Short mmCIF file of C-alpha atoms and ligand atoms in Angstrom, two decimals:
data_model
loop_
_atom_site.label_atom_id
_atom_site.label_comp_id
_atom_site.label_asym_id
_atom_site.label_seq_id
_atom_site.Cartn_x
_atom_site.Cartn_y
_atom_site.Cartn_z
CA UNK A 684 0.00 0.00 0.00
CA UNK A 685 1.25 3.49 -0.89
CA UNK A 686 0.42 5.86 1.98
CA UNK A 687 -0.25 9.34 0.57
CA UNK A 688 -1.30 11.12 3.74
CA UNK A 689 0.39 14.04 5.52
CA UNK A 690 1.52 11.95 8.48
CA UNK A 691 2.11 9.36 9.62
CA UNK A 692 3.96 8.89 6.36
CA UNK A 693 5.29 6.01 4.34
CA UNK A 694 8.62 4.96 5.90
CA UNK A 695 11.59 2.96 4.66
CA UNK A 696 11.83 -0.73 5.67
CA UNK A 697 15.12 -0.07 7.53
CA UNK A 698 13.38 2.59 9.62
CA UNK A 699 10.48 0.31 10.55
CA UNK A 700 12.83 -2.60 11.26
CA UNK A 701 14.61 -0.62 13.99
CA UNK A 702 11.42 -0.84 16.07
CA UNK A 703 11.54 -4.62 16.38
CA UNK A 704 13.47 -4.75 19.64
CA UNK A 705 13.02 -4.29 23.39
CA UNK A 706 14.89 -1.27 24.74
CA UNK A 707 15.32 0.26 28.19
CA UNK A 708 15.37 4.01 27.55
CA UNK A 709 17.66 4.77 30.53
CA UNK A 710 20.19 2.08 29.55
CA UNK A 711 23.68 3.44 28.99
CA UNK A 712 23.70 1.81 25.55
CA UNK A 713 20.62 3.80 24.50
CA UNK A 714 21.31 7.19 26.08
CA UNK A 715 23.87 8.24 23.41
CA UNK A 716 21.25 7.55 20.71
CA UNK A 717 18.80 9.92 22.32
CA UNK A 718 21.47 12.57 22.98
CA UNK A 719 22.66 12.36 19.36
CA UNK A 720 19.10 12.74 18.03
CA UNK A 721 18.78 15.98 20.02
CA UNK A 722 21.93 17.39 18.42
CA UNK A 723 20.97 16.24 14.94
CA UNK A 724 17.54 17.87 14.95
CA UNK A 725 18.95 21.08 16.44
CA UNK A 726 21.36 21.21 13.50
CA UNK A 727 18.49 20.69 11.02
CA UNK A 728 16.71 23.63 12.69
CA UNK A 729 19.78 25.82 12.24
CA UNK A 730 20.12 26.04 16.01
CA UNK A 731 23.34 26.72 17.88
CA UNK A 732 24.86 24.87 20.79
CA UNK A 733 24.55 26.97 23.94
CA UNK A 734 21.76 29.06 22.39
CA UNK A 735 19.18 26.44 21.39
CA UNK A 736 18.18 23.16 23.01
CA UNK A 737 16.12 20.25 21.69
CA UNK A 738 13.24 19.54 24.07
CA UNK A 739 11.34 16.38 23.10
CA UNK A 740 7.98 15.33 24.47
CA UNK A 741 6.19 12.00 24.25
CA UNK A 742 3.22 11.98 21.92
CA UNK A 743 1.77 13.72 18.88
CA UNK A 744 2.05 17.17 17.38
CA UNK A 745 -0.85 18.61 19.37
CA UNK A 746 0.97 17.72 22.58
CA UNK A 747 4.18 19.53 21.65
CA UNK A 748 2.13 22.53 20.40
CA UNK A 749 0.23 22.71 23.67
CA UNK A 750 3.48 22.41 25.61
CA UNK A 751 5.07 25.25 23.63
CA UNK A 752 2.06 27.54 24.09
CA UNK A 753 1.87 26.80 27.82
CA UNK A 754 5.62 27.18 28.29
CA UNK A 755 6.34 30.31 26.27
CA UNK A 756 3.13 32.34 26.56
CA UNK A 757 2.84 33.36 30.20
CA UNK A 758 -0.57 33.17 31.87
CA UNK A 759 -1.05 36.94 31.47
CA UNK A 760 0.42 37.01 27.96
CA UNK A 761 -1.51 37.37 24.76
CA UNK A 762 -1.05 35.23 21.66
CA UNK A 763 -1.78 36.35 18.10
CA UNK A 764 -2.55 33.42 15.80
CA UNK A 765 -2.55 33.79 12.02
CA UNK A 766 -5.77 31.87 11.50
CA UNK A 767 -5.58 30.79 7.88
CA UNK A 768 -6.36 27.10 8.02
CA UNK A 769 -7.59 24.20 10.07
CA UNK A 770 -4.30 23.60 11.92
CA UNK A 771 -4.28 27.25 12.97
CA UNK A 772 -7.82 26.64 14.30
CA UNK A 773 -6.38 23.82 16.37
CA UNK A 774 -3.61 26.03 17.80
CA UNK A 775 -6.30 28.55 18.71
CA UNK A 776 -8.25 25.94 20.60
CA UNK A 777 -5.15 24.63 22.39
CA UNK A 778 -4.23 28.16 23.51
CA UNK A 779 -7.76 29.04 24.57
CA UNK A 780 -8.20 25.85 26.60
CA UNK A 781 -4.80 26.48 28.22
CA UNK A 782 -6.34 29.73 29.47
CA UNK A 783 -4.21 32.04 27.33
CA UNK A 784 -5.63 35.23 25.86
CA UNK A 785 -5.83 34.72 22.13
CA UNK A 786 -6.24 37.17 19.26
CA UNK A 787 -7.14 35.59 15.92
CA UNK A 788 -5.97 37.16 12.68
CA UNK A 789 -8.39 35.47 10.26
CA UNK A 790 -7.42 34.97 6.64
CA UNK A 791 -8.31 32.70 3.74
CA UNK A 792 -6.68 29.25 3.64
CA UNK A 793 -5.76 29.87 0.00
CA UNK A 794 -2.79 32.20 0.54
CA UNK A 795 -0.13 32.87 3.20
CA UNK A 796 -0.52 35.53 5.87
CA UNK A 797 1.52 38.63 4.95
CA UNK A 798 4.10 40.53 6.99
CA UNK A 799 1.92 43.64 6.64
CA UNK A 800 -1.07 41.89 8.18
CA UNK A 801 1.02 40.68 11.12
CA UNK A 802 2.59 44.13 11.62
CA UNK A 803 -0.82 45.83 11.60
CA UNK A 804 -2.27 43.36 14.10
CA UNK A 805 0.71 43.82 16.42
CA UNK A 806 0.55 47.62 16.14
CA UNK A 807 -3.16 47.52 16.97
CA UNK A 808 -2.66 45.59 20.22
CA UNK A 809 0.48 46.28 22.25
CA UNK A 810 -0.58 43.63 24.81
CA UNK A 811 0.19 40.84 22.32
CA UNK A 812 3.40 39.19 23.52
CA UNK A 813 3.63 36.24 21.12
CA UNK A 814 2.68 35.28 17.58
CA UNK A 815 2.01 31.74 16.35
CA UNK A 816 2.01 30.71 12.72
CA UNK A 817 1.56 27.35 11.04
CA UNK A 818 4.55 26.92 8.73
CA UNK A 819 2.87 24.54 6.31
CA UNK A 820 -0.91 24.54 6.73
CA UNK A 821 -1.86 20.89 6.39
CA UNK A 822 -5.53 21.78 5.92
CA UNK A 823 -5.00 23.34 2.48
CA UNK A 824 -1.33 23.19 1.45
CA UNK A 825 -0.22 26.84 1.77
CA UNK A 826 3.08 27.90 3.34
CA UNK A 827 3.39 30.71 5.92
CA UNK A 828 7.05 31.56 5.56
CA UNK A 829 8.96 32.39 8.76
CA UNK A 830 11.51 34.22 6.58
CA UNK A 831 8.71 36.67 5.74
CA UNK A 832 6.82 36.80 9.05
CA UNK A 833 9.83 36.59 11.40
CA UNK A 834 11.20 40.07 10.60
CA UNK A 835 7.77 41.66 11.20
CA UNK A 836 7.55 39.99 14.62
CA UNK A 837 11.13 40.94 15.45
CA UNK A 838 10.60 44.58 14.39
CA UNK A 839 7.61 44.76 16.72
CA UNK A 840 9.63 43.32 19.62
CA UNK A 841 7.40 40.24 20.00
CA UNK A 842 8.14 36.50 20.08
CA UNK A 843 7.31 33.86 17.47
CA UNK A 844 6.18 30.23 17.92
CA UNK A 845 6.46 28.18 14.73
CA UNK A 846 4.24 25.13 14.18
CA UNK A 847 6.41 23.41 11.62
CA UNK A 848 4.93 19.96 12.24
CA UNK A 849 4.19 19.19 8.58
CA UNK A 850 7.08 21.22 7.13
CA UNK A 851 10.15 20.56 9.25
CA UNK A 852 12.90 18.72 7.45
CA UNK A 853 11.60 19.76 4.02
CA UNK A 854 11.05 23.52 4.27
CA UNK A 855 14.09 25.33 5.67
CA UNK A 856 14.22 26.74 9.20
CA UNK A 857 17.21 28.82 10.30
CA UNK A 858 16.91 29.54 14.01
CA UNK A 859 20.30 31.22 14.23
CA UNK A 860 19.05 33.91 11.85
CA UNK A 861 15.74 34.30 13.71
CA UNK A 862 16.28 35.29 17.33
CA UNK A 863 12.57 36.20 17.54
CA UNK A 864 11.64 32.50 17.35
CA UNK A 865 11.16 31.00 20.82
CA UNK A 866 10.64 27.50 19.45
CA UNK A 867 10.05 25.51 16.27
CA UNK A 868 7.80 22.48 16.75
CA UNK A 869 7.71 19.21 14.79
CA UNK A 870 7.27 15.47 15.16
CA UNK A 871 9.08 12.27 14.28
CA UNK A 872 6.45 11.07 11.80
CA UNK A 873 6.17 13.65 9.01
CA UNK A 874 8.86 15.07 6.70
CA UNK A 875 11.70 13.46 8.66
CA UNK A 876 10.07 10.11 7.73
CA UNK A 877 10.23 8.42 11.14
CA UNK A 878 7.43 6.65 12.96
CA UNK A 879 4.97 8.70 15.04
CA UNK A 880 5.42 8.97 18.80
CA UNK A 881 7.66 11.93 19.66
CA UNK A 882 7.22 15.68 19.43
CA UNK A 883 10.16 18.05 19.36
CA UNK A 884 10.70 21.68 20.26
CA UNK A 885 13.98 23.26 19.30
CA UNK A 886 13.88 26.27 21.57
CA UNK A 887 15.95 29.23 22.71
CA UNK A 888 17.58 28.45 26.03
CA UNK A 889 17.08 32.02 27.31
CA UNK A 890 13.35 31.82 26.52
CA UNK A 891 13.03 28.40 28.13
CA UNK A 892 14.86 29.53 31.24
CA UNK A 893 12.68 32.63 31.53
CA UNK A 894 9.56 30.47 31.13
CA UNK A 895 9.98 28.50 34.35
CA UNK A 896 6.65 28.24 36.13
CA UNK A 897 4.50 29.34 33.15
CA UNK A 898 3.10 26.01 32.02
CA UNK A 899 0.65 25.19 34.79
CA UNK A 900 1.22 21.54 33.90
CA UNK A 901 4.11 19.28 34.79
CA UNK A 902 3.62 17.02 31.78
CA UNK A 903 3.52 19.92 29.30
CA UNK A 904 6.30 22.05 30.80
CA UNK A 905 9.21 22.39 28.37
CA UNK A 906 11.22 24.34 30.92
CA UNK A 907 11.03 21.26 33.15
CA UNK A 908 12.19 19.12 30.20
CA UNK A 909 15.17 21.46 29.95
CA UNK A 910 15.92 21.42 33.68
CA UNK A 911 15.73 17.64 33.67
CA UNK A 912 18.34 17.48 30.88
CA UNK A 913 20.65 19.73 32.90
CA UNK A 914 20.26 17.48 35.94
CA UNK A 915 20.13 14.01 34.38
CA UNK A 916 21.91 14.50 31.06
CA UNK A 917 20.85 14.94 27.42
CA UNK A 918 20.37 11.19 27.07
CA UNK A 919 17.69 11.10 29.74
CA UNK A 920 13.89 11.31 29.39
CA UNK A 921 11.66 12.52 32.25
CA UNK A 922 8.98 9.87 31.68
CA UNK A 923 8.83 6.70 29.57
CA UNK A 924 9.28 7.65 25.89
CA UNK A 925 8.13 5.83 22.75
CA UNK A 926 11.60 4.37 22.76
CA UNK A 927 11.16 2.15 19.69
CA UNK A 928 10.03 5.20 17.72
CA UNK A 929 13.21 6.95 18.87
CA UNK A 930 15.36 4.05 17.69
CA UNK A 931 13.60 4.18 14.33
CA UNK A 932 13.98 7.95 14.22
CA UNK A 933 17.75 7.62 14.49
CA UNK A 934 17.71 5.41 11.38
CA UNK A 935 15.41 7.90 9.62
CA UNK A 936 17.82 10.75 10.42
CA UNK A 937 20.68 8.73 8.97
CA UNK A 938 18.70 8.23 5.76
CA UNK A 939 17.88 11.95 5.74
CA UNK A 940 21.55 12.92 5.96
CA UNK A 941 22.54 10.36 3.30
CA UNK A 942 19.86 11.71 0.94
CA UNK A 943 21.38 15.19 1.21
CA UNK A 944 19.43 16.71 4.09
CA UNK A 945 16.83 19.45 3.76
CA UNK A 946 17.57 20.64 0.19
CA UNK A 947 17.40 17.09 -1.19
CA UNK A 948 14.23 16.25 0.71
CA UNK A 949 12.53 19.43 -0.47
CA UNK A 950 13.60 18.76 -4.06
CA UNK A 951 12.13 15.23 -3.96
CA UNK A 952 8.85 16.43 -2.45
CA UNK A 953 8.62 19.29 -4.97
CA UNK A 954 9.05 16.83 -7.82
CA UNK A 955 6.44 14.52 -6.23
CA UNK A 956 4.09 17.51 -6.12
CA UNK A 957 4.81 18.57 -9.70
CA UNK A 958 4.07 15.09 -11.06
CA UNK A 959 0.90 14.81 -8.98
CA UNK A 960 -0.44 18.29 -9.72
CA UNK A 961 0.20 18.03 -13.46
CA UNK A 962 -1.27 14.52 -13.39
CA UNK A 963 -4.56 15.36 -11.68
CA UNK A 964 -5.02 18.39 -13.92
CA UNK A 965 -4.52 16.17 -16.95
CA UNK A 966 -7.31 13.98 -15.54
CA UNK A 967 -9.62 17.03 -15.61
CA UNK A 968 -9.52 17.73 -11.85
CA UNK A 969 -9.03 21.20 -10.32
CA UNK A 970 -6.44 21.90 -7.60
CA UNK A 971 -7.73 23.98 -4.66
CA UNK A 972 -4.76 26.38 -4.60
CA UNK A 973 -3.27 28.64 -7.25
CA UNK A 974 0.08 27.26 -8.39
CA UNK A 975 1.94 30.21 -6.81
CA UNK A 976 0.60 29.35 -3.33
CA UNK A 977 1.01 25.57 -3.64
CA UNK A 978 3.42 24.16 -1.03
CA UNK A 979 5.26 20.85 -1.56
CA UNK A 980 3.55 18.80 1.18
CA UNK A 981 -0.07 18.13 0.27
CA UNK A 982 -2.18 18.67 -2.82
CA UNK A 983 -5.79 19.62 -2.10
CA UNK A 984 -8.14 18.94 -5.01
CA UNK A 985 -11.74 20.05 -5.52
CA UNK A 986 -14.18 17.15 -5.46
CA UNK A 987 -15.64 16.71 -8.95
CA UNK A 988 -19.14 18.03 -9.71
CA UNK A 989 -20.34 14.69 -11.10
CA UNK A 990 -23.03 13.18 -8.82
CA UNK A 991 -21.26 9.83 -9.28
CA UNK A 992 -18.46 11.15 -7.03
CA UNK A 993 -18.50 10.58 -3.26
CA UNK A 994 -15.40 10.75 -1.08
CA UNK A 995 -15.48 7.42 0.76
CA UNK A 996 -16.22 5.30 -2.35
CA UNK A 997 -13.43 7.18 -4.14
CA UNK A 998 -11.02 6.50 -1.25
CA UNK A 999 -12.08 2.84 -1.30
CA UNK A 1000 -11.59 2.57 -5.07
CA UNK A 1001 -8.14 4.13 -4.72
CA UNK A 1002 -7.26 1.77 -1.88
CA UNK A 1003 -8.25 -1.18 -4.05
CA UNK A 1004 -5.61 0.17 -6.48
CA UNK A 1005 -2.93 0.29 -3.77
CA UNK A 1006 -3.10 3.99 -2.79
CA UNK A 1007 -4.40 5.25 0.56
CA UNK A 1008 -5.46 8.91 0.98
CA UNK A 1009 -7.36 10.75 3.75
CA UNK A 1010 -11.12 10.17 3.81
CA UNK A 1011 -11.87 13.66 5.15
CA UNK A 1012 -11.12 17.23 4.16
CA UNK A 1013 -10.29 20.35 6.17
CA UNK A 1014 -11.51 23.00 3.72
CA UNK A 1015 -14.95 24.65 3.78
CA UNK A 1016 -15.71 23.47 0.25
CA UNK A 1017 -15.59 19.74 -0.56
CA UNK A 1018 -12.09 18.64 -1.49
CA UNK A 1019 -9.81 15.68 -1.09
CA UNK A 1020 -6.12 15.79 -0.28
CA UNK A 1021 -3.10 13.78 -1.31
CA UNK A 1022 0.19 13.80 0.54
CA UNK A 1023 3.49 14.20 -1.31
CA UNK A 1024 5.70 13.51 1.72
CA UNK A 1025 7.22 10.32 3.08
CA UNK A 1026 9.52 7.71 1.59
CA UNK A 1027 7.89 8.05 -1.84
CA UNK A 1028 9.23 9.04 -5.24
CA UNK A 1029 7.99 10.77 -8.39
CA UNK A 1030 7.49 7.30 -9.91
CA UNK A 1031 5.17 6.48 -7.01
CA UNK A 1032 3.26 9.66 -7.84
CA UNK A 1033 2.93 8.61 -11.49
CA UNK A 1034 1.44 5.36 -10.20
CA UNK A 1035 -0.89 7.33 -7.93
CA UNK A 1036 -2.11 9.47 -10.84
CA UNK A 1037 -2.89 6.32 -12.82
CA UNK A 1038 -4.75 4.92 -9.79
CA UNK A 1039 -6.77 8.14 -9.43
CA UNK A 1040 -7.73 7.98 -13.09
CA UNK A 1041 -8.70 4.34 -12.70
CA UNK A 1042 -10.79 5.04 -9.58
CA UNK A 1043 -12.65 7.94 -11.25
CA UNK A 1044 -13.39 5.78 -14.31
CA UNK A 1045 -14.57 2.90 -12.13
CA UNK A 1046 -17.00 5.22 -10.29
CA UNK A 1047 -18.19 6.70 -13.62
CA UNK A 1048 -17.06 10.25 -12.73
CA UNK A 1049 -17.10 12.18 -16.02
CA UNK A 1050 -17.81 15.79 -14.89
CA UNK A 1051 -14.54 16.46 -13.13
CA UNK A 1052 -14.48 20.24 -12.66
CA UNK A 1053 -15.11 21.64 -9.16
CA UNK A 1054 -18.48 20.87 -7.58
C1 PLP B 1373 0.13 16.94 11.86
C2 PLP B 1373 0.11 18.34 12.34
C3 PLP B 1373 0.01 18.68 13.70
C4 PLP B 1373 -0.13 17.66 14.80
O1 PLP B 1373 -0.94 16.60 14.52
P1 PLP B 1373 -0.97 15.32 15.47
O2 PLP B 1373 -2.06 14.49 14.87
O3 PLP B 1373 -1.29 15.80 16.85
O4 PLP B 1373 0.39 14.70 15.43
C5 PLP B 1373 0.10 20.01 14.06
N1 PLP B 1373 0.26 20.97 13.14
C6 PLP B 1373 0.35 20.69 11.83
C7 PLP B 1373 0.54 21.79 10.87
C8 PLP B 1373 0.27 19.37 11.40
O5 PLP B 1373 0.36 19.09 10.09
#
């Protein structure tokens, strides 16, 4: 089966194989693995030793996002969220339920937020202490670029939290050049092509140190994760980790480096996207985004107008042809989405396009323009 979803992604057999063992996370044979992972992901984030620290947390992307919001936005602080997609909606809910004051900057999920919009929102409300953006919005496929937004946040003297869960490893992040970023967040199971189970924050040490006592939760306190590392060492976890997923992640990071790191991964995903986007258009389907706003991670496609089309039967027909896509959509209008990330190649995408054509024919979908 070819998994074309934006996480958990298709992985390499060597990566999955590393999970087939029993491991004690505190064992002296395993601690160097964990410590090395922390250094490797800090390097991918463009972080610097002594300035940035990798602070992992057990669990999914929502958990690390909640931890970052609780840790960096103090209880009296105010968080501006560029609300241009369904993952931004999720960040808004996490922040609200953590009791933080939240200001939404609503925008369409068909284009990135602009530096001007962020600057205006910050000028209008001096009480805003932090800004959160979703790097790649997994609900539609747009990219909010920290290279564009970061300078606006920095100029206004505020702090930036970057949800890079579906972008990190493919789209570049350069923390050393962005002192306004408190933390970049990501997980083991998306563009770094590991198995799910661990969230990561690569965070500024000065911000983390200043954040002691903010979280209001022991489990979700990244400053406590940092303090624990100082006490017990960088190879030590506070609580039981998904240790097999960590072992697999080390293999995935080795594959990442051997492939050529971030530029090579982005180039492969871009080519996956090009083949897929051209292919679905040739089948008569309409992409949701303009080409200029199309990121490399997921392709969102309008559901066809033909009454013979329905999402679940389409997903089933595709699955029967060896391709699995999401059976839900995150846009207001009916769409479906296809992931271009994971251990997949442009040839896989050519196969996927053929499968999509076959599934549409099998369902008798002739009117393929947007519903
Ligand atoms: C996947 C994702 C998350 C987290 O999702 P989980 O299901 O909690 O792992 C957060 N933000 C973005 C942009 C994502 O793509």
